[in-house]
Each structure stands twice: as C-alpha cells, then as structure tokens.
C-alpha cells in the first residue's frame, strides 16, 4: 500500500511539482493550498505532512512552525512526521522550534524531496 503524503503549500506551481514528483515515486499525495485540511487529519490519515511555513491565506495568525508544534504536542497527531518547507535562512531553527521532524529548504531539487519523504516514511532499519 502506498504511503500517503499530505502537502500543504499555497504556491500552486510548487504544490503541483511536489505532487507530481511524489506520485512518480509511488506515493499517494493529497495536496491543499491552506491549513484547513488539518481539521480532517482523521479522515486524510497521512503518513507524513509537508508543511509550508508561510501560507498566504491564513485564517489565523498561525504559521507552519506553530501548526507543526500543535500537531507534535497533540497525542492524536504526534506520531505523524512533519517536515517544514521554507525559503527562510533560519529554517533549521524554525523547524526545531516547531518540533518538526525535519525541514526542506526552498529551492530544493526533486531528488532531495524524495529522499526526505522516504527517510520519514520508511520503516527504521534494525
């Protein structure tokens, strides 16, 4: 069964490129241009979340870092790996403060994207 990746990215071109690249790698991809989909995590049931740090159409003041922290501190969602995606220079610090499992700095190449997703969706090696 294909691993399910939830991509939350407001830039349509990036969202489409990520979706196509991951589908080519055999993943099932659900994409959204906003964070409202996080309210449906029990239905979506992703194996990993790729979360843009700066979404333009927030319904609140939250950013990816805050959303990640909310997900990681909630017992119902803390097991889902969260990868923050951003072009900011301090992405590592943002990811750590948001308790994210990892980060991906824009611009990234598709091989790097696939490697990060594989790292967090593959079973651990004994």
mmCIF file of N, CA and C in Angstrom, residues 6-119:
data_model
loop_
_atom_site.group_PDB
_atom_site.id
_atom_site.type_symbol
_atom_site.label_atom_id
_atom_site.label_comp_id
_atom_site.label_asym_id
_atom_site.label_seq_id
_atom_site.Cartn_x
_atom_site.Cartn_y
_atom_site.Cartn_z
ATOM 1 N N UNK A 6 0.695 14.296 2.794
ATOM 2 C CA UNK A 6 -0.140 15.490 2.779
ATOM 3 C C UNK A 6 0.763 16.683 2.518
ATOM 4 N N UNK A 7 0.501 17.382 1.416
ATOM 5 C CA UNK A 7 1.290 18.556 1.025
ATOM 6 C C UNK A 7 0.432 19.797 1.242
ATOM 7 N N UNK A 8 0.899 20.690 2.113
ATOM 8 C CA UNK A 8 0.188 21.952 2.354
ATOM 9 C C UNK A 8 1.111 23.069 1.880
ATOM 10 N N UNK A 9 0.774 23.628 0.731
ATOM 11 C CA UNK A 9 1.618 24.621 0.046
ATOM 12 C C UNK A 9 0.707 25.550 -0.733
ATOM 13 N N UNK A 10 0.824 26.864 -0.503
ATOM 14 C CA UNK A 10 -0.059 27.811 -1.176
ATOM 15 C C UNK A 10 0.388 28.169 -2.584
ATOM 16 N N UNK A 11 1.639 27.935 -2.929
ATOM 17 C CA UNK A 11 2.131 28.222 -4.271
ATOM 18 C C UNK A 11 1.757 27.058 -5.189
ATOM 19 N N UNK A 12 0.839 27.321 -6.120
ATOM 20 C CA UNK A 12 0.305 26.258 -6.973
ATOM 21 C C UNK A 12 1.395 25.538 -7.769
ATOM 22 N N UNK A 13 2.345 26.272 -8.313
ATOM 23 C CA UNK A 13 3.404 25.645 -9.105
ATOM 24 C C UNK A 13 4.247 24.693 -8.254
ATOM 25 N N UNK A 14 4.602 25.125 -7.055
ATOM 26 C CA UNK A 14 5.383 24.254 -6.160
ATOM 27 C C UNK A 14 4.537 23.051 -5.744
ATOM 28 N N UNK A 15 3.291 23.315 -5.367
ATOM 29 C CA UNK A 15 2.393 22.231 -4.950
ATOM 30 C C UNK A 15 2.228 21.191 -6.051
ATOM 31 N N UNK A 16 2.021 21.648 -7.276
ATOM 32 C CA UNK A 16 1.851 20.718 -8.401
ATOM 33 C C UNK A 16 3.134 19.934 -8.682
ATOM 34 N N UNK A 17 4.285 20.599 -8.633
ATOM 35 C CA UNK A 17 5.558 19.925 -8.887
ATOM 36 C C UNK A 17 5.837 18.867 -7.820
ATOM 37 N N UNK A 18 5.595 19.218 -6.559
ATOM 38 C CA UNK A 18 5.811 18.277 -5.458
ATOM 39 C C UNK A 18 4.864 17.081 -5.611
ATOM 40 N N UNK A 19 3.606 17.370 -5.915
ATOM 41 C CA UNK A 19 2.619 16.296 -6.078
ATOM 42 C C UNK A 19 3.028 15.342 -7.187
ATOM 43 N N UNK A 20 3.376 15.879 -8.355
ATOM 44 C CA UNK A 20 3.774 15.024 -9.471
ATOM 45 C C UNK A 20 5.029 14.213 -9.161
ATOM 46 N N UNK A 21 6.008 14.864 -8.560
ATOM 47 C CA UNK A 21 7.264 14.175 -8.243
ATOM 48 C C UNK A 21 7.028 13.026 -7.263
ATOM 49 N N UNK A 22 6.214 13.263 -6.245
ATOM 50 C CA UNK A 22 5.973 12.212 -5.257
ATOM 51 C C UNK A 22 5.080 11.105 -5.808
ATOM 52 N N UNK A 23 4.127 11.462 -6.646
ATOM 53 C CA UNK A 23 3.313 10.425 -7.290
ATOM 54 C C UNK A 23 4.183 9.547 -8.180
ATOM 55 N N UNK A 24 5.145 10.155 -8.873
ATOM 56 C CA UNK A 24 6.082 9.380 -9.701
ATOM 57 C C UNK A 24 6.910 8.413 -8.866
ATOM 58 N N UNK A 25 7.123 8.764 -7.580
ATOM 59 C CA UNK A 25 7.881 7.903 -6.660
ATOM 60 C C UNK A 25 6.996 6.826 -6.026
ATOM 61 N N UNK A 26 5.697 6.866 -6.358
ATOM 62 C CA UNK A 26 4.794 5.836 -5.860
ATOM 63 C C UNK A 26 3.994 6.201 -4.622
ATOM 64 N N UNK A 27 4.045 7.470 -4.221
ATOM 65 C CA UNK A 27 3.290 7.909 -3.054
ATOM 66 C C UNK A 27 1.886 8.334 -3.460
ATOM 67 N N UNK A 28 0.950 8.201 -2.532
ATOM 68 C CA UNK A 28 -0.373 8.789 -2.694
ATOM 69 C C UNK A 28 -0.275 10.193 -2.117
ATOM 70 N N UNK A 29 -0.640 11.206 -2.903
ATOM 71 C CA UNK A 29 -0.465 12.587 -2.462
ATOM 72 C C UNK A 29 -1.816 13.279 -2.358
ATOM 73 N N UNK A 30 -2.020 13.904 -1.231
ATOM 74 C CA UNK A 30 -3.171 14.775 -1.020
ATOM 75 C C UNK A 30 -2.589 16.156 -0.827
ATOM 76 N N UNK A 31 -3.051 17.115 -1.618
ATOM 77 C CA UNK A 31 -2.481 18.449 -1.504
ATOM 78 C C UNK A 31 -3.563 19.473 -1.206
ATOM 79 N N UNK A 32 -3.132 20.530 -0.527
ATOM 80 C CA UNK A 32 -4.041 21.598 -0.160
ATOM 81 C C UNK A 32 -3.288 22.921 -0.229
ATOM 82 N N UNK A 33 -4.012 23.982 -0.553
ATOM 83 C CA UNK A 33 -3.379 25.297 -0.600
ATOM 84 C C UNK A 33 -3.509 26.032 0.731
ATOM 85 N N UNK A 34 -4.124 25.378 1.739
ATOM 86 C CA UNK A 34 -4.244 26.015 3.050
ATOM 87 C C UNK A 34 -4.268 24.964 4.154
ATOM 88 N N UNK A 35 -4.196 25.425 5.381
ATOM 89 C CA UNK A 35 -4.078 24.527 6.523
ATOM 90 C C UNK A 35 -5.421 24.007 7.034
ATOM 91 N N UNK A 36 -6.518 24.403 6.424
ATOM 92 C CA UNK A 36 -7.830 23.939 6.888
ATOM 93 C C UNK A 36 -7.940 22.419 6.824
ATOM 94 N N UNK A 37 -7.198 21.810 5.909
ATOM 95 C CA UNK A 37 -7.238 20.356 5.767
ATOM 96 C C UNK A 37 -6.761 19.649 7.036
ATOM 97 N N UNK A 38 -5.999 20.348 7.876
ATOM 98 C CA UNK A 38 -5.529 19.740 9.120
ATOM 99 C C UNK A 38 -6.682 19.370 10.046
ATOM 100 N N UNK A 39 -7.839 19.987 9.845
ATOM 101 C CA UNK A 39 -9.018 19.647 10.640
ATOM 102 C C UNK A 39 -9.579 18.285 10.240
ATOM 103 N N UNK A 40 -9.111 17.738 9.114
ATOM 104 C CA UNK A 40 -9.614 16.457 8.605
ATOM 105 C C UNK A 40 -8.547 15.360 8.671
ATOM 106 N N UNK A 41 -7.568 15.506 9.552
ATOM 107 C CA UNK A 41 -6.480 14.537 9.609
ATOM 108 C C UNK A 41 -6.960 13.122 9.904
ATOM 109 N N UNK A 42 -8.031 12.987 10.685
ATOM 110 C CA UNK A 42 -8.523 11.650 10.981
ATOM 111 C C UNK A 42 -9.066 10.970 9.729
ATOM 112 N N UNK A 43 -9.555 11.743 8.769
ATOM 113 C CA UNK A 43 -10.051 11.195 7.503
ATOM 114 C C UNK A 43 -8.897 11.022 6.511
ATOM 115 N N UNK A 44 -8.042 12.031 6.411
ATOM 116 C CA UNK A 44 -6.929 12.014 5.461
ATOM 117 C C UNK A 44 -5.893 10.959 5.850
ATOM 118 N N UNK A 45 -5.605 10.856 7.132
ATOM 119 C CA UNK A 45 -4.661 9.875 7.694
ATOM 120 C C UNK A 45 -3.328 9.809 6.941
ATOM 121 N N UNK A 46 -2.590 10.930 6.902
ATOM 122 C CA UNK A 46 -1.316 10.920 6.172
ATOM 123 C C UNK A 46 -0.218 10.192 6.946
ATOM 124 N N UNK A 47 0.764 9.691 6.195
ATOM 125 C CA UNK A 47 1.951 9.084 6.801
ATOM 126 C C UNK A 47 3.013 10.146 7.074
ATOM 127 N N UNK A 48 2.891 11.297 6.408
ATOM 128 C CA UNK A 48 3.828 12.409 6.565
ATOM 129 C C UNK A 48 3.134 13.685 6.094
ATOM 130 N N UNK A 49 3.526 14.817 6.688
ATOM 131 C CA UNK A 49 2.980 16.117 6.293
ATOM 132 C C UNK A 49 4.135 17.016 5.860
ATOM 133 N N UNK A 50 4.047 17.550 4.645
ATOM 134 C CA UNK A 50 4.972 18.579 4.167
ATOM 135 C C UNK A 50 4.236 19.896 4.308
ATOM 136 N N UNK A 51 4.747 20.766 5.167
ATOM 137 C CA UNK A 51 4.028 21.973 5.560
ATOM 138 C C UNK A 51 4.827 23.223 5.240
ATOM 139 N N UNK A 52 4.287 24.037 4.333
ATOM 140 C CA UNK A 52 4.924 25.313 4.021
ATOM 141 C C UNK A 52 4.872 26.187 5.277
ATOM 142 N N UNK A 53 5.964 26.875 5.569
ATOM 143 C CA UNK A 53 5.987 27.700 6.770
ATOM 144 C C UNK A 53 5.175 28.984 6.627
ATOM 145 N N UNK A 54 5.096 29.531 5.437
ATOM 146 C CA UNK A 54 4.364 30.785 5.234
ATOM 147 C C UNK A 54 3.274 30.599 4.213
ATOM 148 N N UNK A 55 2.063 30.352 4.671
ATOM 149 C CA UNK A 55 0.907 30.268 3.790
ATOM 150 C C UNK A 55 0.269 31.649 3.739
ATOM 151 N N UNK A 56 -0.196 32.049 2.557
ATOM 152 C CA UNK A 56 -0.681 33.430 2.412
ATOM 153 C C UNK A 56 -2.123 33.627 2.844
ATOM 154 N N UNK A 57 -2.910 32.570 2.914
ATOM 155 C CA UNK A 57 -4.335 32.777 3.213
ATOM 156 C C UNK A 57 -4.721 32.219 4.577
ATOM 157 N N UNK A 58 -3.922 32.543 5.581
ATOM 158 C CA UNK A 58 -4.211 32.053 6.923
ATOM 159 C C UNK A 58 -5.549 32.559 7.411
ATOM 160 N N UNK A 59 -6.270 31.696 8.082
ATOM 161 C CA UNK A 59 -7.495 32.138 8.757
ATOM 162 C C UNK A 59 -7.155 32.548 10.190
ATOM 163 N N UNK A 60 -5.886 32.399 10.537
ATOM 164 C CA UNK A 60 -5.427 32.811 11.867
ATOM 165 C C UNK A 60 -4.013 33.371 11.719
ATOM 166 N N UNK A 61 -3.395 33.679 12.817
ATOM 167 C CA UNK A 61 -2.028 34.192 12.777
ATOM 168 C C UNK A 61 -0.988 33.073 12.812
ATOM 169 N N UNK A 62 -1.446 31.829 12.801
ATOM 170 C CA UNK A 62 -0.523 30.697 12.897
ATOM 171 C C UNK A 62 0.335 30.600 11.637
ATOM 172 N N UNK A 63 1.547 30.097 11.822
ATOM 173 C CA UNK A 63 2.392 29.792 10.670
ATOM 174 C C UNK A 63 2.743 28.307 10.750
ATOM 175 N N UNK A 64 3.539 27.835 9.820
ATOM 176 C CA UNK A 64 3.881 26.420 9.790
ATOM 177 C C UNK A 64 4.538 25.955 11.077
ATOM 178 N N UNK A 65 5.393 26.800 11.623
ATOM 179 C CA UNK A 65 6.072 26.449 12.878
ATOM 180 C C UNK A 65 5.049 26.208 13.992
ATOM 181 N N UNK A 66 4.076 27.104 14.128
ATOM 182 C CA UNK A 66 3.067 26.962 15.170
ATOM 183 C C UNK A 66 2.159 25.761 14.913
ATOM 184 N N UNK A 67 1.788 25.558 13.645
ATOM 185 C CA UNK A 67 0.951 24.406 13.298
ATOM 186 C C UNK A 67 1.685 23.101 13.580
ATOM 187 N N UNK A 68 2.968 23.070 13.245
ATOM 188 C CA UNK A 68 3.770 21.879 13.500
ATOM 189 C C UNK A 68 3.804 21.581 14.994
ATOM 190 N N UNK A 69 4.031 22.612 15.795
ATOM 191 C CA UNK A 69 4.092 22.423 17.245
ATOM 192 C C UNK A 69 2.754 21.903 17.770
ATOM 193 N N UNK A 70 1.653 22.443 17.244
ATOM 194 C CA UNK A 70 0.324 21.963 17.638
ATOM 195 C C UNK A 70 0.164 20.482 17.304
ATOM 196 N N UNK A 71 0.601 20.092 16.107
ATOM 197 C CA UNK A 71 0.493 18.693 15.683
ATOM 198 C C UNK A 71 1.366 17.779 16.549
ATOM 199 N N UNK A 72 2.572 18.234 16.842
ATOM 200 C CA UNK A 72 3.523 17.392 17.576
ATOM 201 C C UNK A 72 3.197 17.290 19.066
ATOM 202 N N UNK A 73 2.452 18.249 19.612
ATOM 203 C CA UNK A 73 2.096 18.179 21.031
ATOM 204 C C UNK A 73 0.714 17.558 21.253
ATOM 205 N N UNK A 74 0.013 17.257 20.178
ATOM 206 C CA UNK A 74 -1.298 16.616 20.275
ATOM 207 C C UNK A 74 -1.098 15.102 20.210
ATOM 208 N N UNK A 75 -1.489 14.367 21.249
ATOM 209 C CA UNK A 75 -1.276 12.916 21.247
ATOM 210 C C UNK A 75 -1.899 12.201 20.040
ATOM 211 N N UNK A 76 -2.963 12.754 19.491
ATOM 212 C CA UNK A 76 -3.620 12.118 18.347
ATOM 213 C C UNK A 76 -2.831 12.262 17.042
ATOM 214 N N UNK A 77 -1.948 13.269 16.971
ATOM 215 C CA UNK A 77 -1.215 13.521 15.722
ATOM 216 C C UNK A 77 0.298 13.528 15.894
ATOM 217 N N UNK A 78 0.787 13.363 17.110
ATOM 218 C CA UNK A 78 2.227 13.500 17.358
ATOM 219 C C UNK A 78 3.074 12.466 16.631
ATOM 220 N N UNK A 79 2.471 11.347 16.229
ATOM 221 C CA UNK A 79 3.211 10.284 15.537
ATOM 222 C C UNK A 79 3.449 10.588 14.050
ATOM 223 N N UNK A 80 2.760 11.574 13.510
ATOM 224 C CA UNK A 80 2.882 11.892 12.077
ATOM 225 C C UNK A 80 4.106 12.780 11.871
ATOM 226 N N UNK A 81 5.064 12.335 11.050
ATOM 227 C CA UNK A 81 6.216 13.196 10.776
ATOM 228 C C UNK A 81 5.776 14.486 10.076
ATOM 229 N N UNK A 82 6.327 15.605 10.537
ATOM 230 C CA UNK A 82 6.048 16.908 9.940
ATOM 231 C C UNK A 82 7.366 17.468 9.421
ATOM 232 N N UNK A 83 7.366 17.854 8.148
ATOM 233 C CA UNK A 83 8.520 18.475 7.520
ATOM 234 C C UNK A 83 8.123 19.895 7.145
ATOM 235 N N UNK A 84 8.818 20.876 7.701
ATOM 236 C CA UNK A 84 8.536 22.272 7.360
ATOM 237 C C UNK A 84 9.337 22.641 6.115
ATOM 238 N N UNK A 85 8.658 23.295 5.183
ATOM 239 C CA UNK A 85 9.271 23.695 3.917
ATOM 240 C C UNK A 85 9.261 25.220 3.852
ATOM 241 N N UNK A 86 10.449 25.802 3.594
ATOM 242 C CA UNK A 86 10.520 27.262 3.556
ATOM 243 C C UNK A 86 11.805 27.715 2.886
ATOM 244 N N UNK A 87 11.788 28.948 2.421
ATOM 245 C CA UNK A 87 12.988 29.543 1.819
ATOM 246 C C UNK A 87 13.761 30.400 2.814
ATOM 247 N N UNK A 88 13.275 30.531 4.042
ATOM 248 C CA UNK A 88 13.954 31.387 5.011
ATOM 249 C C UNK A 88 15.316 30.803 5.388
ATOM 250 N N UNK A 89 16.237 31.672 5.726
ATOM 251 C CA UNK A 89 17.604 31.223 6.024
ATOM 252 C C UNK A 89 17.693 30.469 7.344
ATOM 253 N N UNK A 90 16.781 30.738 8.271
ATOM 254 C CA UNK A 90 16.831 30.072 9.576
ATOM 255 C C UNK A 90 15.833 28.921 9.682
ATOM 256 N N UNK A 91 15.646 28.218 8.577
ATOM 257 C CA UNK A 91 14.668 27.119 8.524
ATOM 258 C C UNK A 91 14.943 26.051 9.574
ATOM 259 N N UNK A 92 16.209 25.765 9.844
ATOM 260 C CA UNK A 92 16.534 24.736 10.836
ATOM 261 C C UNK A 92 15.998 25.140 12.206
ATOM 262 N N UNK A 93 16.209 26.387 12.594
ATOM 263 C CA UNK A 93 15.732 26.878 13.882
ATOM 264 C C UNK A 93 14.203 26.897 13.939
ATOM 265 N N UNK A 94 13.572 27.290 12.848
ATOM 266 C CA UNK A 94 12.113 27.309 12.783
ATOM 267 C C UNK A 94 11.567 25.891 12.952
ATOM 268 N N UNK A 95 12.168 24.936 12.252
ATOM 269 C CA UNK A 95 11.726 23.545 12.345
ATOM 270 C C UNK A 95 11.903 23.014 13.773
ATOM 271 N N UNK A 96 13.044 23.324 14.382
ATOM 272 C CA UNK A 96 13.294 22.858 15.755
ATOM 273 C C UNK A 96 12.300 23.483 16.733
ATOM 274 N N UNK A 97 12.053 24.781 16.609
ATOM 275 C CA UNK A 97 11.112 25.458 17.498
ATOM 276 C C UNK A 97 9.694 24.919 17.320
ATOM 277 N N UNK A 98 9.376 24.483 16.107
ATOM 278 C CA UNK A 98 8.056 23.919 15.826
ATOM 279 C C UNK A 98 7.975 22.434 16.108
ATOM 280 N N UNK A 99 9.052 21.865 16.648
ATOM 281 C CA UNK A 99 9.115 20.444 16.974
ATOM 282 C C UNK A 99 8.939 19.558 15.738
ATOM 283 N N UNK A 100 9.210 20.121 14.559
ATOM 284 C CA UNK A 100 9.078 19.356 13.315
ATOM 285 C C UNK A 100 10.126 18.244 13.292
ATOM 286 N N UNK A 101 9.825 17.207 12.531
ATOM 287 C CA UNK A 101 10.758 16.087 12.405
ATOM 288 C C UNK A 101 11.921 16.429 11.482
ATOM 289 N N UNK A 102 11.675 17.378 10.572
ATOM 290 C CA UNK A 102 12.719 17.772 9.642
ATOM 291 C C UNK A 102 12.315 19.019 8.890
ATOM 292 N N UNK A 103 13.135 19.381 7.924
ATOM 293 C CA UNK A 103 12.844 20.572 7.130
ATOM 294 C C UNK A 103 13.409 20.385 5.728
ATOM 295 N N UNK A 104 12.886 21.179 4.819
ATOM 296 C CA UNK A 104 13.324 21.181 3.432
ATOM 297 C C UNK A 104 13.420 22.635 3.008
ATOM 298 N N UNK A 105 14.634 23.058 2.630
ATOM 299 C CA UNK A 105 14.853 24.458 2.269
ATOM 300 C C UNK A 105 14.566 24.679 0.785
ATOM 301 N N UNK A 106 13.720 25.662 0.494
ATOM 302 C CA UNK A 106 13.451 26.048 -0.891
ATOM 303 C C UNK A 106 14.588 26.937 -1.372
ATOM 304 N N UNK A 107 14.990 26.857 -2.619
ATOM 305 C CA UNK A 107 14.541 25.858 -3.588
ATOM 306 C C UNK A 107 15.223 24.519 -3.322
ATOM 307 N N UNK A 108 14.497 23.454 -3.546
ATOM 308 C CA UNK A 108 15.043 22.113 -3.371
ATOM 309 C C UNK A 108 14.902 21.369 -4.688
ATOM 310 N N UNK A 109 15.731 20.348 -4.877
ATOM 311 C CA UNK A 109 15.542 19.555 -6.084
ATOM 312 C C UNK A 109 14.659 18.364 -5.741
ATOM 313 N N UNK A 110 14.087 17.753 -6.763
ATOM 314 C CA UNK A 110 13.104 16.705 -6.545
ATOM 315 C C UNK A 110 13.719 15.454 -5.922
ATOM 316 N N UNK A 111 14.998 15.215 -6.183
ATOM 317 C CA UNK A 111 15.672 14.073 -5.556
ATOM 318 C C UNK A 111 15.776 14.299 -4.041
ATOM 319 N N UNK A 112 16.062 15.539 -3.648
ATOM 320 C CA UNK A 112 16.138 15.882 -2.226
ATOM 321 C C UNK A 112 14.766 15.704 -1.567
ATOM 322 N N UNK A 113 13.722 16.148 -2.251
ATOM 323 C CA UNK A 113 12.352 15.986 -1.773
ATOM 324 C C UNK A 113 12.045 14.506 -1.553
ATOM 325 N N UNK A 114 12.313 13.689 -2.553
ATOM 326 C CA UNK A 114 12.027 12.252 -2.460
ATOM 327 C C UNK A 114 12.814 11.608 -1.327
ATOM 328 N N UNK A 115 14.066 12.017 -1.137
ATOM 329 C CA UNK A 115 14.905 11.446 -0.085
ATOM 330 C C UNK A 115 14.344 11.776 1.299
ATOM 331 N N UNK A 116 13.891 13.007 1.496
ATOM 332 C CA UNK A 116 13.336 13.405 2.790
ATOM 333 C C UNK A 116 12.058 12.623 3.082
ATOM 334 N N UNK A 117 11.183 12.518 2.100
ATOM 335 C CA UNK A 117 9.930 11.795 2.309
ATOM 336 C C UNK A 117 10.215 10.317 2.596
ATOM 337 N N UNK A 118 11.130 9.736 1.840
ATOM 338 C CA UNK A 118 11.473 8.326 2.047
ATOM 339 C C UNK A 118 12.052 8.114 3.448
ATOM 340 N N UNK A 119 12.912 9.022 3.867
ATOM 341 C CA UNK A 119 13.541 8.909 5.205
ATOM 342 C C UNK A 119 12.496 8.805 6.308
#
